[in-house]
mmCIF file of C-alpha atoms in Angstrom:
data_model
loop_
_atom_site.group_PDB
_atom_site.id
_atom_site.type_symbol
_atom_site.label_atom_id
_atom_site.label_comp_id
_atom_site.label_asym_id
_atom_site.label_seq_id
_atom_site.Cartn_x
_atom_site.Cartn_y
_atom_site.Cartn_z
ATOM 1 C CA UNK E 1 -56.712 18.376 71.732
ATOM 2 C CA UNK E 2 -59.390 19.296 74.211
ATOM 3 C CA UNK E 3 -61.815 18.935 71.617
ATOM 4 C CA UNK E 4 -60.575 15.907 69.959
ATOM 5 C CA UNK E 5 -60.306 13.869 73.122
ATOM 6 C CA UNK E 6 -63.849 14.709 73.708
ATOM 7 C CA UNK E 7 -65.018 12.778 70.317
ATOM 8 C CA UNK E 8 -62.573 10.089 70.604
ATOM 9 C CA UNK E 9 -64.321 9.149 73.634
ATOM 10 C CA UNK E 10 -68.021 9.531 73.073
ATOM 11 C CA UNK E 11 -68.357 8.594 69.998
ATOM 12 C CA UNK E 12 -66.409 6.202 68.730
ATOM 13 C CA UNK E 13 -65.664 2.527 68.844
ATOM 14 C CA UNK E 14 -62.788 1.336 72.142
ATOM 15 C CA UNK E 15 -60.218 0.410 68.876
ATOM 16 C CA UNK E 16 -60.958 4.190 67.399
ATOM 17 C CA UNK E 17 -60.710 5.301 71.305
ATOM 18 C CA UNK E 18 -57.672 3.571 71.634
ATOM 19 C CA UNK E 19 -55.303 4.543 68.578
ATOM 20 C CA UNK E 20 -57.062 8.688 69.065
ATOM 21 C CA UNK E 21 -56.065 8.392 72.835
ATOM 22 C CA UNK E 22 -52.505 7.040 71.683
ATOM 23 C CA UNK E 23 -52.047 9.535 69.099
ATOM 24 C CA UNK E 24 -53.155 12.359 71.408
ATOM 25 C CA UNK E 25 -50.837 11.379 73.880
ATOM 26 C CA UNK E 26 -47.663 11.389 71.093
ATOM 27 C CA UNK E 27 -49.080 15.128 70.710
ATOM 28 C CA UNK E 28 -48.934 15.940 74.787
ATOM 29 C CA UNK E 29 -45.777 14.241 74.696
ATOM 30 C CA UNK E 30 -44.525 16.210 71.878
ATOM 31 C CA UNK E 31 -45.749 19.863 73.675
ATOM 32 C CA UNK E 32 -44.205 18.505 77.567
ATOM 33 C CA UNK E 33 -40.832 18.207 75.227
ATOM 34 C CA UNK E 34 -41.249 21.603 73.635
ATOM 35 C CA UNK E 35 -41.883 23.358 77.285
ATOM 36 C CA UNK E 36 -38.951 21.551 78.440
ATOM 37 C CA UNK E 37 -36.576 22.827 76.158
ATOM 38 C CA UNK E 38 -37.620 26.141 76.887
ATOM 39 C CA UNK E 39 -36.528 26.024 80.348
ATOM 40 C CA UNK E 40 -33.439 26.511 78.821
ATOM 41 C CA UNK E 41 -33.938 28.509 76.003
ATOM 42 C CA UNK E 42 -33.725 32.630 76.340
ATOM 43 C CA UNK E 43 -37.183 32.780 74.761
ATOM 44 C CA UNK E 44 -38.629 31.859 78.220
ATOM 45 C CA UNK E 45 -37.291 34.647 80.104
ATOM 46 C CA UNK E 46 -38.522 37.802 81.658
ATOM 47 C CA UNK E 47 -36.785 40.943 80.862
ATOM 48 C CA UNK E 48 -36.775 44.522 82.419
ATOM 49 C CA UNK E 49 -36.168 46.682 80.188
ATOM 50 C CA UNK E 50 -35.391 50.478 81.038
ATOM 51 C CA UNK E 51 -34.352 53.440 78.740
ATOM 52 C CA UNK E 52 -33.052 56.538 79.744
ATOM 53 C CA UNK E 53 -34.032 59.664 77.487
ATOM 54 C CA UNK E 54 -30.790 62.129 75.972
ATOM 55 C CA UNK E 55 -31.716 65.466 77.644
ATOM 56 C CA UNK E 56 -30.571 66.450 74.100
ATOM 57 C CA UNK E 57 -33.532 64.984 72.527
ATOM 58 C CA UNK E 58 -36.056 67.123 74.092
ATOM 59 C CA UNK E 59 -34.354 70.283 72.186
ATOM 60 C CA UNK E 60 -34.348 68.025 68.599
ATOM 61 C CA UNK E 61 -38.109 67.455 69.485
ATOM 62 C CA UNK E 62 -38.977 71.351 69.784
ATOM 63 C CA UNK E 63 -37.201 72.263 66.946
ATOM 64 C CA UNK E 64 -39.066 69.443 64.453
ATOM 65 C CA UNK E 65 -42.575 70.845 65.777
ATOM 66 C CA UNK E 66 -43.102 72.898 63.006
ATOM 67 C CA UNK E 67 -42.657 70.362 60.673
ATOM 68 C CA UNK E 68 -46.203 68.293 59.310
ATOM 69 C CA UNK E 69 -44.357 65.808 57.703
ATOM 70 C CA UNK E 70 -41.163 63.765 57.593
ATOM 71 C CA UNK E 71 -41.782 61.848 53.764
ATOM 72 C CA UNK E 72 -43.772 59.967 52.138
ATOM 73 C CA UNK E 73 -43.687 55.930 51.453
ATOM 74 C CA UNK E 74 -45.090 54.433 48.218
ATOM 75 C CA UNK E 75 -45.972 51.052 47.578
ATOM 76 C CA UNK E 76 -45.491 49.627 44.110
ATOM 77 C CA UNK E 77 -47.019 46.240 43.316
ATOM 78 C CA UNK E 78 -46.522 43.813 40.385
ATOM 79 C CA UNK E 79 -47.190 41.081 39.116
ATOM 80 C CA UNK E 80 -44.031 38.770 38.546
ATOM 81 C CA UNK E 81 -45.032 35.180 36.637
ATOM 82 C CA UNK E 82 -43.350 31.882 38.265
ATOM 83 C CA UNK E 83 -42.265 28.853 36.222
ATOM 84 C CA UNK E 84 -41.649 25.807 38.359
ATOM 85 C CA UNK E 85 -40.401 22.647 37.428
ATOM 86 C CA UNK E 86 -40.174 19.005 39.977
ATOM 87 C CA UNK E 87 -37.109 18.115 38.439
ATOM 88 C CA UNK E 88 -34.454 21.069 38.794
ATOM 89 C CA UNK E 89 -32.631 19.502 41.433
ATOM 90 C CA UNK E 90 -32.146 16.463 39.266
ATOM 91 C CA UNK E 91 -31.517 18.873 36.203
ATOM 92 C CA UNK E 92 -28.860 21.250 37.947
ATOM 93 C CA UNK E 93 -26.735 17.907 39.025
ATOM 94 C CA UNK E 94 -26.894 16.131 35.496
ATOM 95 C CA UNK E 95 -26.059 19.365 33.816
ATOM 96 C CA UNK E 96 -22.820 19.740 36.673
ATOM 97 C CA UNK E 97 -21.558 16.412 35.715
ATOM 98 C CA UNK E 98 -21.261 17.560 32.257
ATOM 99 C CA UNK E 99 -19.863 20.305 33.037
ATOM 100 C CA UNK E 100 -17.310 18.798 35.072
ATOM 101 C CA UNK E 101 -15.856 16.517 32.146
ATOM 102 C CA UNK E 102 -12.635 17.539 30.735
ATOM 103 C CA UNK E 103 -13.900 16.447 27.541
ATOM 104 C CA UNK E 104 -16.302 19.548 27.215
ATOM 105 C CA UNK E 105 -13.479 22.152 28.823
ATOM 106 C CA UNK E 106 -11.902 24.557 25.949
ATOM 107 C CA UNK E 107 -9.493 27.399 27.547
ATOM 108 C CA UNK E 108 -9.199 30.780 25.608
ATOM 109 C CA UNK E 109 -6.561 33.284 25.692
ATOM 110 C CA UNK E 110 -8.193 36.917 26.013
ATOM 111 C CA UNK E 111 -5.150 38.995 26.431
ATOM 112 C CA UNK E 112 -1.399 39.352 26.698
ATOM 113 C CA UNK E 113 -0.337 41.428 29.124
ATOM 114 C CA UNK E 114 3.354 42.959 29.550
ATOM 115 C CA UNK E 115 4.220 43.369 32.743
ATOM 116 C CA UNK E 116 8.188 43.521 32.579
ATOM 117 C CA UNK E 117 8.933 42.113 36.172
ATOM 118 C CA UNK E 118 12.047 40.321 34.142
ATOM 119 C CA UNK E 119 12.605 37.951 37.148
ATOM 120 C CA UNK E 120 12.381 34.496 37.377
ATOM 121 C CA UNK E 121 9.118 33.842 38.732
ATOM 122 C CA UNK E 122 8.296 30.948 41.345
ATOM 123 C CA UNK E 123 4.681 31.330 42.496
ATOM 124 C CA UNK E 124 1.398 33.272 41.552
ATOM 125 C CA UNK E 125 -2.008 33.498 43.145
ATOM 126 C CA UNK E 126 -5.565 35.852 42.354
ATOM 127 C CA UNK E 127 -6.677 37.416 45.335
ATOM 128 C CA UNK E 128 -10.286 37.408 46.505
ATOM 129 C CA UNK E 129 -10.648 40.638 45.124
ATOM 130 C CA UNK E 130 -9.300 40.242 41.566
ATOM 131 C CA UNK E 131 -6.150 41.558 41.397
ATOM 132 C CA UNK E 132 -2.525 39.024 41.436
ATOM 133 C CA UNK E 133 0.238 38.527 43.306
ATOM 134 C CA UNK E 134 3.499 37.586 41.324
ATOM 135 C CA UNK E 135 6.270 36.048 43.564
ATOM 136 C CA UNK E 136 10.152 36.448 42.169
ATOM 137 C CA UNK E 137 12.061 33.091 42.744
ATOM 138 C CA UNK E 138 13.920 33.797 45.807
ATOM 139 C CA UNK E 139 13.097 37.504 45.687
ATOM 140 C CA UNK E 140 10.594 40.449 46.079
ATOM 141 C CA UNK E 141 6.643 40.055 45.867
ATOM 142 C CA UNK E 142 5.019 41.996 43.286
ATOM 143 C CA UNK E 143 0.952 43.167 43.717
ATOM 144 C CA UNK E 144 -0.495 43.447 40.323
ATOM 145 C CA UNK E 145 -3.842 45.288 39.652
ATOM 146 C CA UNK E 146 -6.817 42.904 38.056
ATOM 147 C CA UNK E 147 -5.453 44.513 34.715
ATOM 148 C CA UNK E 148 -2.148 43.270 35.444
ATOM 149 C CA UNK E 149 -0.280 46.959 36.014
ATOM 150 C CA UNK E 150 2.176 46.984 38.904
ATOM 151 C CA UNK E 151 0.512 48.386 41.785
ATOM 152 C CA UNK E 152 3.944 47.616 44.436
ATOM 153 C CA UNK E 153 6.060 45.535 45.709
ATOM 154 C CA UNK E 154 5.007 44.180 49.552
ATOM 155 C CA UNK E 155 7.714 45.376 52.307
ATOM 156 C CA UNK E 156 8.290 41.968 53.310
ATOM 157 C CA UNK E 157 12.370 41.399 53.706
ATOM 158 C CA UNK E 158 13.653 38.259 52.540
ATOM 159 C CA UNK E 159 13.708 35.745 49.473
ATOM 160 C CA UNK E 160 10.069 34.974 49.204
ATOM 161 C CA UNK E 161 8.606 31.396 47.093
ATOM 162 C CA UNK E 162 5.558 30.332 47.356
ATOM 163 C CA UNK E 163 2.168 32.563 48.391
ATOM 164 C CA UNK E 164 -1.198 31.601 49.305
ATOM 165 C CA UNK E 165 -4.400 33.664 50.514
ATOM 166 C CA UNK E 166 -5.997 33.237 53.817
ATOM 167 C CA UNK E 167 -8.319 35.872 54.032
ATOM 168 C CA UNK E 168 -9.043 38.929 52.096
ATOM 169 C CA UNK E 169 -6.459 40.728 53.854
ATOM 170 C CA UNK E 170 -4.035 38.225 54.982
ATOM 171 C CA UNK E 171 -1.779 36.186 52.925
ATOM 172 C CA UNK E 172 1.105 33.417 53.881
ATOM 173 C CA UNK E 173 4.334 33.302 52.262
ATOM 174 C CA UNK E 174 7.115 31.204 52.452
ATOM 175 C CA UNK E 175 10.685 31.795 52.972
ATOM 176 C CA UNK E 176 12.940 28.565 52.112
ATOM 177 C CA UNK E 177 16.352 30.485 53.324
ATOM 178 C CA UNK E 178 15.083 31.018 56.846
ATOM 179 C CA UNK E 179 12.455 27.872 56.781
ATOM 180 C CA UNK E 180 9.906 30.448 57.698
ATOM 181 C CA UNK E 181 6.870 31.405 56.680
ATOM 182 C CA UNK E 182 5.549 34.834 57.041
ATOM 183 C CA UNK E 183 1.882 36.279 57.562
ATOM 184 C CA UNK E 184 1.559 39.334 55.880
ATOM 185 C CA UNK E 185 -1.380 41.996 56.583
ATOM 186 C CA UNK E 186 -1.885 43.511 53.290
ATOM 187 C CA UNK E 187 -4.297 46.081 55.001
ATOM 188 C CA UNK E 188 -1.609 47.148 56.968
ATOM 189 C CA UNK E 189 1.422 46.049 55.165
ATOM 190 C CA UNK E 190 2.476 44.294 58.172
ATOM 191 C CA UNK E 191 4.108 41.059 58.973
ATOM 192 C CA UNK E 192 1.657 39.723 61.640
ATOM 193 C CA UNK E 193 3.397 36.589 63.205
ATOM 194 C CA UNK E 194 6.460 34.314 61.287
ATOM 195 C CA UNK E 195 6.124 30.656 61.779
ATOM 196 C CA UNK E 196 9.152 28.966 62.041
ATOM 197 C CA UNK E 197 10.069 25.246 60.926
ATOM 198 C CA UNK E 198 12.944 22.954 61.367
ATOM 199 C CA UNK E 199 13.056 22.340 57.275
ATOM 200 C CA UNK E 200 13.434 24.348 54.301
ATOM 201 C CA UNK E 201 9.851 25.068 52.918
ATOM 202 C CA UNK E 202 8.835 25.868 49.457
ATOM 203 C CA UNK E 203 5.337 25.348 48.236
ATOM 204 C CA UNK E 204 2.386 26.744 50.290
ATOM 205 C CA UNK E 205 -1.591 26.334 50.216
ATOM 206 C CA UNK E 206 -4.593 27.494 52.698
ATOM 207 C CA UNK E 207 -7.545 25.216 52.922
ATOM 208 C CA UNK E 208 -10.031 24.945 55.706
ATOM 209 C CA UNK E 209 -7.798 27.195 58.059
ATOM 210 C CA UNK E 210 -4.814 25.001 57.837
ATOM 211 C CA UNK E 211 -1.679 25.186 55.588
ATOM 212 C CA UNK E 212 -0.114 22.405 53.578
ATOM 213 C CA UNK E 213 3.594 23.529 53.292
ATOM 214 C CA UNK E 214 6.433 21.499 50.964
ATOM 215 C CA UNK E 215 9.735 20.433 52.931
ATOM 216 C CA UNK E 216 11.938 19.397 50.854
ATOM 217 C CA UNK E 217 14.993 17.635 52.812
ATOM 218 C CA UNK E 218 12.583 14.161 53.566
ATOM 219 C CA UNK E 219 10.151 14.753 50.470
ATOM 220 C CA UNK E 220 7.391 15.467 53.227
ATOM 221 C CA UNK E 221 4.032 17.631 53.072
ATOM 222 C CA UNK E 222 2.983 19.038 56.041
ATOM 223 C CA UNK E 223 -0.367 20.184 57.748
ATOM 224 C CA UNK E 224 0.101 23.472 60.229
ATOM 225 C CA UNK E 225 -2.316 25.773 61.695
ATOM 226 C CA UNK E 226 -1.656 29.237 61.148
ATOM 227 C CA UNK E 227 0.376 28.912 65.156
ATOM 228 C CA UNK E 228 2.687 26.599 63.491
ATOM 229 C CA UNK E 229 1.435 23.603 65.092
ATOM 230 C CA UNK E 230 1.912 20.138 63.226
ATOM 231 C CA UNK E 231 -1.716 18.680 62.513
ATOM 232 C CA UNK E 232 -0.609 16.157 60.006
ATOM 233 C CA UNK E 233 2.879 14.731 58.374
ATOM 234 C CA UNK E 234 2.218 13.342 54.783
ATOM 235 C CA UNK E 235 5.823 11.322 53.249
ATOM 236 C CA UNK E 236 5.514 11.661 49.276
ATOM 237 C CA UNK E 237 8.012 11.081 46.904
ATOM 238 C CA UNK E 238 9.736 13.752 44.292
ATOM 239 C CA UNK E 239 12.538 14.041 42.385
ATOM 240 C CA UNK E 240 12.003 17.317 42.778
ATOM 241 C CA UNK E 241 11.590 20.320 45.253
ATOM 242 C CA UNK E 242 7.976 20.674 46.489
ATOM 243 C CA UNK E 243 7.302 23.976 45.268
ATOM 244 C CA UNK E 244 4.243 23.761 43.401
ATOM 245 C CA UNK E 245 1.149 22.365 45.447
ATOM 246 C CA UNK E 246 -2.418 22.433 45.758
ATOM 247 C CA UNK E 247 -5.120 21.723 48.961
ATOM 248 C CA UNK E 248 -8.142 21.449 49.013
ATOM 249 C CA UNK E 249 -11.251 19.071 49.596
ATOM 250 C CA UNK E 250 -8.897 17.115 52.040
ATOM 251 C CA UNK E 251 -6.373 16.528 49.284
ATOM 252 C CA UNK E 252 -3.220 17.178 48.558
ATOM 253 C CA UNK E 253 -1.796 17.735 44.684
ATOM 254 C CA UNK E 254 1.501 18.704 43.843
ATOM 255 C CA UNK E 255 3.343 18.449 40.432
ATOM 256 C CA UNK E 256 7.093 16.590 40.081
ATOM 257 C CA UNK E 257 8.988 18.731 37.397
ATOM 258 C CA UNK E 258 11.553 16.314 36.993
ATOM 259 C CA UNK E 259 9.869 13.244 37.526
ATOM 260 C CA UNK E 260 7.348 14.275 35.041
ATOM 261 C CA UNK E 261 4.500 13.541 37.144
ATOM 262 C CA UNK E 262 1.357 14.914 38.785
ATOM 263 C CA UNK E 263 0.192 13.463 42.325
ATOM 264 C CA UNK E 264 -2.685 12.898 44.550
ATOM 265 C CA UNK E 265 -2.731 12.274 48.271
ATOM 266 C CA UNK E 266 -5.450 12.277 51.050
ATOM 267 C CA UNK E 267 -4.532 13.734 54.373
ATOM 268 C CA UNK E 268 -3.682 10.095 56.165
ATOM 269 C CA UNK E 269 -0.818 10.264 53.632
ATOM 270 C CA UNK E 270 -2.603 7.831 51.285
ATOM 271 C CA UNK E 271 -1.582 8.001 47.644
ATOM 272 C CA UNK E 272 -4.957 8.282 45.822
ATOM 273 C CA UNK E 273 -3.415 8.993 42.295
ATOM 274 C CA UNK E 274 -0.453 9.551 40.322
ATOM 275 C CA UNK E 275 -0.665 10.884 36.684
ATOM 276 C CA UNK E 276 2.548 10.620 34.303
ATOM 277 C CA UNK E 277 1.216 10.220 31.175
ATOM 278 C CA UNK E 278 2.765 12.145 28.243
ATOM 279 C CA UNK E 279 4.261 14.815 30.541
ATOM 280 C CA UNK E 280 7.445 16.572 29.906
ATOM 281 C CA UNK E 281 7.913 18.878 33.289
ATOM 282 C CA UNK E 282 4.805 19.924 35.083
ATOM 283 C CA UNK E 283 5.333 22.854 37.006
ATOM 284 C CA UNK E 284 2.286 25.231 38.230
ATOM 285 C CA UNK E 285 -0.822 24.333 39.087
ATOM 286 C CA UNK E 286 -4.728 25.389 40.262
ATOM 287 C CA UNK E 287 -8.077 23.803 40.351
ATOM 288 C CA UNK E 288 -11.410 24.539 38.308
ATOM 289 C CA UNK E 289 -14.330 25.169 40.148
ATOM 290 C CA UNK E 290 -15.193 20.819 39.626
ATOM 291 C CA UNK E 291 -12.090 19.717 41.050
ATOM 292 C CA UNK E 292 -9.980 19.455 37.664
ATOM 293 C CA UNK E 293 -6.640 20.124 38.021
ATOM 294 C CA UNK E 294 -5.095 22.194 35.460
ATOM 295 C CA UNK E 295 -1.139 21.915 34.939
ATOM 296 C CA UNK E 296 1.519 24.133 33.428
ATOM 297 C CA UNK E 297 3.818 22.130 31.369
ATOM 298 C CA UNK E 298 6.918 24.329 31.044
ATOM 299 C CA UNK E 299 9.002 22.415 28.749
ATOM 300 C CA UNK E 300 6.586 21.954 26.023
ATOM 301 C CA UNK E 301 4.716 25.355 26.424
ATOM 302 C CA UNK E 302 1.198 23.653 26.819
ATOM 303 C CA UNK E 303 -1.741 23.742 29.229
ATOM 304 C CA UNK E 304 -3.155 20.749 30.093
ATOM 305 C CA UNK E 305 -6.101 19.575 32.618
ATOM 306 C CA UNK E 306 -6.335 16.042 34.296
ATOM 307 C CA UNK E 307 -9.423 14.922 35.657
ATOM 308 C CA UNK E 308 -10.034 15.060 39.147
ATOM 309 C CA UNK E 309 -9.691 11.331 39.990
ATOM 310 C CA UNK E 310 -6.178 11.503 37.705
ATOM 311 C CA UNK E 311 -7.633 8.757 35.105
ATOM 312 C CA UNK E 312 -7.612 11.200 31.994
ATOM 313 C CA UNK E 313 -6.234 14.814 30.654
ATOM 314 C CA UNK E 314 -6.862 17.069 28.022
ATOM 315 C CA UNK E 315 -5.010 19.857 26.011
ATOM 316 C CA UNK E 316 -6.151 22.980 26.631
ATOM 317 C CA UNK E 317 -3.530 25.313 25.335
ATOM 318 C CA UNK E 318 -0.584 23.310 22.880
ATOM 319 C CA UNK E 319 2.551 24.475 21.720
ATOM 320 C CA UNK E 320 1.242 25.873 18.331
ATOM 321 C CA UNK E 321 -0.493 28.768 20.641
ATOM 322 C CA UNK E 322 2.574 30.462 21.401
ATOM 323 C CA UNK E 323 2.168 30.880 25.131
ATOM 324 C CA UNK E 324 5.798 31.252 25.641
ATOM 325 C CA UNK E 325 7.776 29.422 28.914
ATOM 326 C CA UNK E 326 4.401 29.215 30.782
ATOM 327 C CA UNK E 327 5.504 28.800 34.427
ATOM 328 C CA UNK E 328 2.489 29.567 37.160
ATOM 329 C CA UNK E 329 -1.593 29.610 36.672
ATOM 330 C CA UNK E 330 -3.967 31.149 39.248
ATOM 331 C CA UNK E 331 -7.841 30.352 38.755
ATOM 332 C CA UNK E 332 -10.747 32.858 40.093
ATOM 333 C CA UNK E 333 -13.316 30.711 40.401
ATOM 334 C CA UNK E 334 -16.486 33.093 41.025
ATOM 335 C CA UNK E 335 -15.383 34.194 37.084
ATOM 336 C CA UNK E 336 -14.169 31.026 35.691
ATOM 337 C CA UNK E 337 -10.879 32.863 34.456
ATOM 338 C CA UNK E 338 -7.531 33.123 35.967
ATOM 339 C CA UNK E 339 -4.024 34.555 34.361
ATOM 340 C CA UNK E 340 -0.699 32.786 33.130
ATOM 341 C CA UNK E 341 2.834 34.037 33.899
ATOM 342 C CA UNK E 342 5.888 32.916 32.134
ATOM 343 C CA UNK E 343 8.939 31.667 34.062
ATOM 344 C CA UNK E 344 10.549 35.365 33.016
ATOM 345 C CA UNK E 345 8.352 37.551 34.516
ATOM 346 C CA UNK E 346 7.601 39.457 30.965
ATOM 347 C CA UNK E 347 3.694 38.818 30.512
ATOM 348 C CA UNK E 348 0.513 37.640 32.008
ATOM 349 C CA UNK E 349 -2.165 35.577 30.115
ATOM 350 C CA UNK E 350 -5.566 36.618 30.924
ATOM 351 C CA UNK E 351 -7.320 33.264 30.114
ATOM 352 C CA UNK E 352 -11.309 31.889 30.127
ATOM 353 C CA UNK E 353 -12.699 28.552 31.004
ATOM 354 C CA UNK E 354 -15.592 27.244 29.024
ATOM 355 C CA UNK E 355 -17.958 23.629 29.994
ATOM 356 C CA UNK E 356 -19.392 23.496 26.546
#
């Protein structure tokens, strides 16, 4: 700057002195700034540093003496080739739009899996690390391997419902009969804290470290953090109990089995959709990776997927694919597959999604 105040003076005109003596001083102003915020930063400071030598090492150095050599490192260059393009960004978010149309979803069946639990079943989840939890309606959970073999059932007392993951080792259950819900450590098969609530809960679901639990005496959905604490109070209506429920992105989803209808609210207990078209009795539900929501219709053995702003739906799996009394779906979305239980507890459906 030294340098260029130096020709900004002496050889140029007082307009060209003027704007270079301006912009010079944005770039002092600009350093002064920088120096500033280093008055505060730990950058700036002096450190002492001292290290005191193991005794011990002295008798490791005399013994490697002898030695001439501890390796050898080897470098290995090549040549890799680069293809760039200006437009991926605008590529990558055309090609997710498509993908996110229900119109280009197809769902395939892999593999029927027996898994004899012969229960009726209430809730299902995939865990972070591929294998399932199956919950019995009022009864025992069941860990499943990723294969769907019964690895055991959780020591957790009581008539569970509904499950959700929080962490990879932690899941919340709830426990309508003692309006509780439970934390369970599966690491150390341990129940870490019980949160207790004035109502009989049902359906569960962890999003952004908070849970959205169905009470079903004043058709409410409420927000708690994982103390129990109240953080928001959503009134919906149901003609049924609020056992099957979804959060996420700030929303709220839930299916009505008897009122034959899927809804949407925000967290200021806005409706932003309802869905009732040519449903029988939705009863489990997930997301895709885009936000669809995918829906268990139990009555008429079918899968179907609405989009996510509830205007349209789609078949996936119909009647005339024999996926007996579907009841529950779990999605793992870093696979884009997820398993099916029926309301019996007799099989899992190991099933595929596909944005083609």
């Amino acid at each position: 700057m030294k340098e260029h105040l130096h020709a900004v003076t002496t050889n140029t005109s007082k307009l060209q002195s003027f704007l270079g003596l301006h912009q010079i001083e944005q770039q002092v102003h600009q350093c002064q700034r920088y120096v500033e915020d280093l008055e505060n930063d730990e950058r700036a400071k002096e450190f002492d540093i001292k290290m005191k030598q193991n005794d011990e090492i002295e008798k490791i150095l005399s013994k490697l003496e002898s030695l001439e050599s501890l390796g050898e490192v080897m470098v290995v260059r090549t040549e890799t080739g680069f293809s760039r393009e200006t437009s991926v960004r605008r590529k990558a978010q055309v090609e997710s739009r498509e993908q996110s149309n229900i119109n280009n979803m197809t769902m395939n069946i892999e593999t029927k899996i027996e898994i004899n639990i012969e229960e009726m079943i209430s809730d299902m989840i995939c865990l972070m690390d591929g294998r399932v939890i199956v919950v019995e309606e009022g009864g025992k959970v069941n860990l499943l391997t990723s294969d769907g073999k019964l690895q055991k059932q959780l020591p957790i007392p009581g008539g569970a419902w509904s499950v959700t993951q929080i962490n990879q080792n932690t899941i919340a259950i709830t426990y309508p009969c003692e309006r509780a819900i439970k934390i369970f450590n599966m690491e150390n098969a341990k129940v870490t804290k019980v949160i207790t609530l004035d109502k009989e809960c049902c359906g569960l679901s962890f999003y952004n470290n908070s849970l959205a639990v169905g009470l079903d005496s004043d058709d409410e959905i409420r927000i708690i953090d994982l103390e129990g604490n109240t953080l928001k109070s959503i009134p919906v209506e149901s003609k049924s109990y609020l056992e099957n429920l979804v959060y996420c992105n700030d929303r709220v989803i839930y299916s009505d089995n008897s009122g034959k209808a899927v809804y949407c609210y925000d967290e200021s207990g806005k409706q932003i959709w309802q869905y009732t078209q040519d449903l029988s009795g939705p009863s489990g539900l997930c997301t895709d990776t885009y936000g669809n929501i995918i829906v268990v219709e139990l009555r008429s053995n079918r899968i179907i997927v609405i989009s996510k702003d509830g205007q349209n739906s789609k078949v996936l799996i119909s009647e005339e694919d024999e996926l007996e009394n579907p009841r529950c779906i779990c999605f793992k979305h870093n696979e884009s597959a997820g398993f099916i239980c029926d309301y019996s507890g007799t099989y899992l459906a190991k099933f595929n999604l596909s944005y083609k």
